[in-house]
Each structure stands twice: as C-alpha cells, then as structure tokens.
C-alpha cells in the first residue's frame, strides 16, 4: 500500500492506516503484525512528501509504503 497513491480517506480509514504506520515505526526493523496476526513492514518509497485529503483536513507526510508479507508494495 503506497500512501502517495491515496487521494482521499474517511476518518476511520485515516486513523487505522496511521495506527498501522506508527506501530511499525516504533520498531527498529519497521516490522510488526496486525491484530489478526498478519505480518507487515513499513518503508519509505523515496524522499518525497505526499498529501492525503481526509474528511477532517489534509495530511502532508513522507511517502511511506506498507508491505504485507507475501505481497508486493
């Protein structure tokens, strides 16, 4: 999942994706698991910033990606 490719998020999805992002970023290797046990990792796509439009405002953030085990980012 490439955050730079997301144009618009509702507030529930924003909170969920940002919680996944922050959970992984707290680990040195940027890897963790969802509550369901599915492993994933977070990485920076590049040094660029991206803007995501949300119901309650815009978020400008680094271009992070979430990669689930066994899937391509």
PDB file of C-alpha atoms in Angstrom:
ATOM      1  CA  UNK A   1       0.000   0.000   0.000  1.00  0.00           C
ATOM      2  CA  UNK A   2       1.569   3.238  -1.191  1.00  0.00           C
ATOM      3  CA  UNK A   3       0.456   6.285   0.799  1.00  0.00           C
ATOM      4  CA  UNK A   4       1.405   8.591  -2.092  1.00  0.00           C
ATOM      5  CA  UNK A   5      -1.239   6.864  -4.231  1.00  0.00           C
ATOM      6  CA  UNK A   6      -4.082   7.554  -1.772  1.00  0.00           C
ATOM      7  CA  UNK A   7      -6.102  10.576  -2.775  1.00  0.00           C
ATOM      8  CA  UNK A   8      -8.879  10.656  -0.166  1.00  0.00           C
ATOM      9  CA  UNK A   9      -9.589   8.894   3.143  1.00  0.00           C
ATOM     10  CA  UNK A  10     -12.528   8.861   5.505  1.00  0.00           C
ATOM     11  CA  UNK A  11     -11.665   9.452   9.164  1.00  0.00           C
ATOM     12  CA  UNK A  12     -11.921   5.759  10.156  1.00  0.00           C
ATOM     13  CA  UNK A  13      -9.508   4.649   7.407  1.00  0.00           C
ATOM     14  CA  UNK A  14      -7.109   7.501   8.213  1.00  0.00           C
ATOM     15  CA  UNK A  15      -6.959   6.506  11.879  1.00  0.00           C
ATOM     16  CA  UNK A  16      -6.487   2.830  11.019  1.00  0.00           C
ATOM     17  CA  UNK A  17      -3.714   3.343   8.457  1.00  0.00           C
ATOM     18  CA  UNK A  18      -1.866   5.834  10.642  1.00  0.00           C
ATOM     19  CA  UNK A  19      -2.066   3.454  13.617  1.00  0.00           C
ATOM     20  CA  UNK A  20      -0.525   0.687  11.481  1.00  0.00           C
ATOM     21  CA  UNK A  21       2.174   3.093  10.346  1.00  0.00           C
ATOM     22  CA  UNK A  22       3.046   4.321  13.843  1.00  0.00           C
ATOM     23  CA  UNK A  23       3.035   0.780  15.284  1.00  0.00           C
ATOM     24  CA  UNK A  24       5.619  -0.359  12.723  1.00  0.00           C
ATOM     25  CA  UNK A  25       7.726   2.798  13.042  1.00  0.00           C
ATOM     26  CA  UNK A  26       8.151   2.138  16.767  1.00  0.00           C
ATOM     27  CA  UNK A  27      10.189  -0.967  15.902  1.00  0.00           C
ATOM     28  CA  UNK A  28      13.799  -0.710  14.808  1.00  0.00           C
ATOM     29  CA  UNK A  29      13.244  -3.012  11.820  1.00  0.00           C
ATOM     30  CA  UNK A  30       9.896  -1.305  10.971  1.00  0.00           C
ATOM     31  CA  UNK A  31       8.098  -4.654  11.058  1.00  0.00           C
ATOM     32  CA  UNK A  32       5.095  -5.744  13.114  1.00  0.00           C
ATOM     33  CA  UNK A  33       1.769  -7.568  12.869  1.00  0.00           C
ATOM     34  CA  UNK A  34      -1.868  -6.600  12.556  1.00  0.00           C
ATOM     35  CA  UNK A  35      -4.223  -7.572  15.368  1.00  0.00           C
ATOM     36  CA  UNK A  36      -5.189 -10.558  13.183  1.00  0.00           C
ATOM     37  CA  UNK A  37      -1.546 -11.698  13.158  1.00  0.00           C
ATOM     38  CA  UNK A  38      -0.706 -10.779   9.553  1.00  0.00           C
ATOM     39  CA  UNK A  39       2.895  -9.512   9.353  1.00  0.00           C
ATOM     40  CA  UNK A  40       3.802  -6.297   7.565  1.00  0.00           C
ATOM     41  CA  UNK A  41       6.620  -3.813   7.242  1.00  0.00           C
ATOM     42  CA  UNK A  42       6.811  -0.093   6.552  1.00  0.00           C
ATOM     43  CA  UNK A  43       9.373   1.610   4.339  1.00  0.00           C
ATOM     44  CA  UNK A  44       9.963   4.956   2.672  1.00  0.00           C
ATOM     45  CA  UNK A  45       9.280   4.881  -1.056  1.00  0.00           C
ATOM     46  CA  UNK A  46      11.539   7.889  -1.624  1.00  0.00           C
ATOM     47  CA  UNK A  47      12.388  11.223  -0.029  1.00  0.00           C
ATOM     48  CA  UNK A  48       9.269  12.895  -1.434  1.00  0.00           C
ATOM     49  CA  UNK A  49       6.302  14.100   0.568  1.00  0.00           C
ATOM     50  CA  UNK A  50       2.690  13.283  -0.271  1.00  0.00           C
ATOM     51  CA  UNK A  51      -0.652  14.890   0.571  1.00  0.00           C
ATOM     52  CA  UNK A  52      -3.691  12.841   1.538  1.00  0.00           C
ATOM     53  CA  UNK A  53      -7.061  14.564   1.582  1.00  0.00           C
ATOM     54  CA  UNK A  54      -9.200  13.490   4.542  1.00  0.00           C
ATOM     55  CA  UNK A  55     -12.701  14.359   5.679  1.00  0.00           C
ATOM     56  CA  UNK A  56     -11.295  16.428   8.534  1.00  0.00           C
ATOM     57  CA  UNK A  57      -8.330  18.017   6.747  1.00  0.00           C
ATOM     58  CA  UNK A  58      -5.258  17.248   4.675  1.00  0.00           C
ATOM     59  CA  UNK A  59      -2.210  15.308   5.825  1.00  0.00           C
ATOM     60  CA  UNK A  60       1.206  16.016   4.388  1.00  0.00           C
ATOM     61  CA  UNK A  61       3.606  13.196   5.162  1.00  0.00           C
ATOM     62  CA  UNK A  62       6.590  11.268   3.807  1.00  0.00           C
ATOM     63  CA  UNK A  63       5.803   8.764   1.042  1.00  0.00           C
ATOM     64  CA  UNK A  64       5.569   5.649   3.188  1.00  0.00           C
ATOM     65  CA  UNK A  65       4.517   2.229   1.924  1.00  0.00           C
ATOM     66  CA  UNK A  66       3.084  -0.691   3.858  1.00  0.00           C
ATOM     67  CA  UNK A  67       4.035  -4.121   2.536  1.00  0.00           C
ATOM     68  CA  UNK A  68       2.195  -7.188   3.766  1.00  0.00           C
ATOM     69  CA  UNK A  69       4.148 -10.452   3.862  1.00  0.00           C
ATOM     70  CA  UNK A  70       3.933 -12.294   0.560  1.00  0.00           C
ATOM     71  CA  UNK A  71       2.514  -9.276  -1.326  1.00  0.00           C
ATOM     72  CA  UNK A  72       4.209  -6.589  -3.387  1.00  0.00           C
ATOM     73  CA  UNK A  73       4.027  -2.973  -2.227  1.00  0.00           C
TER      74      UNK A  73
END
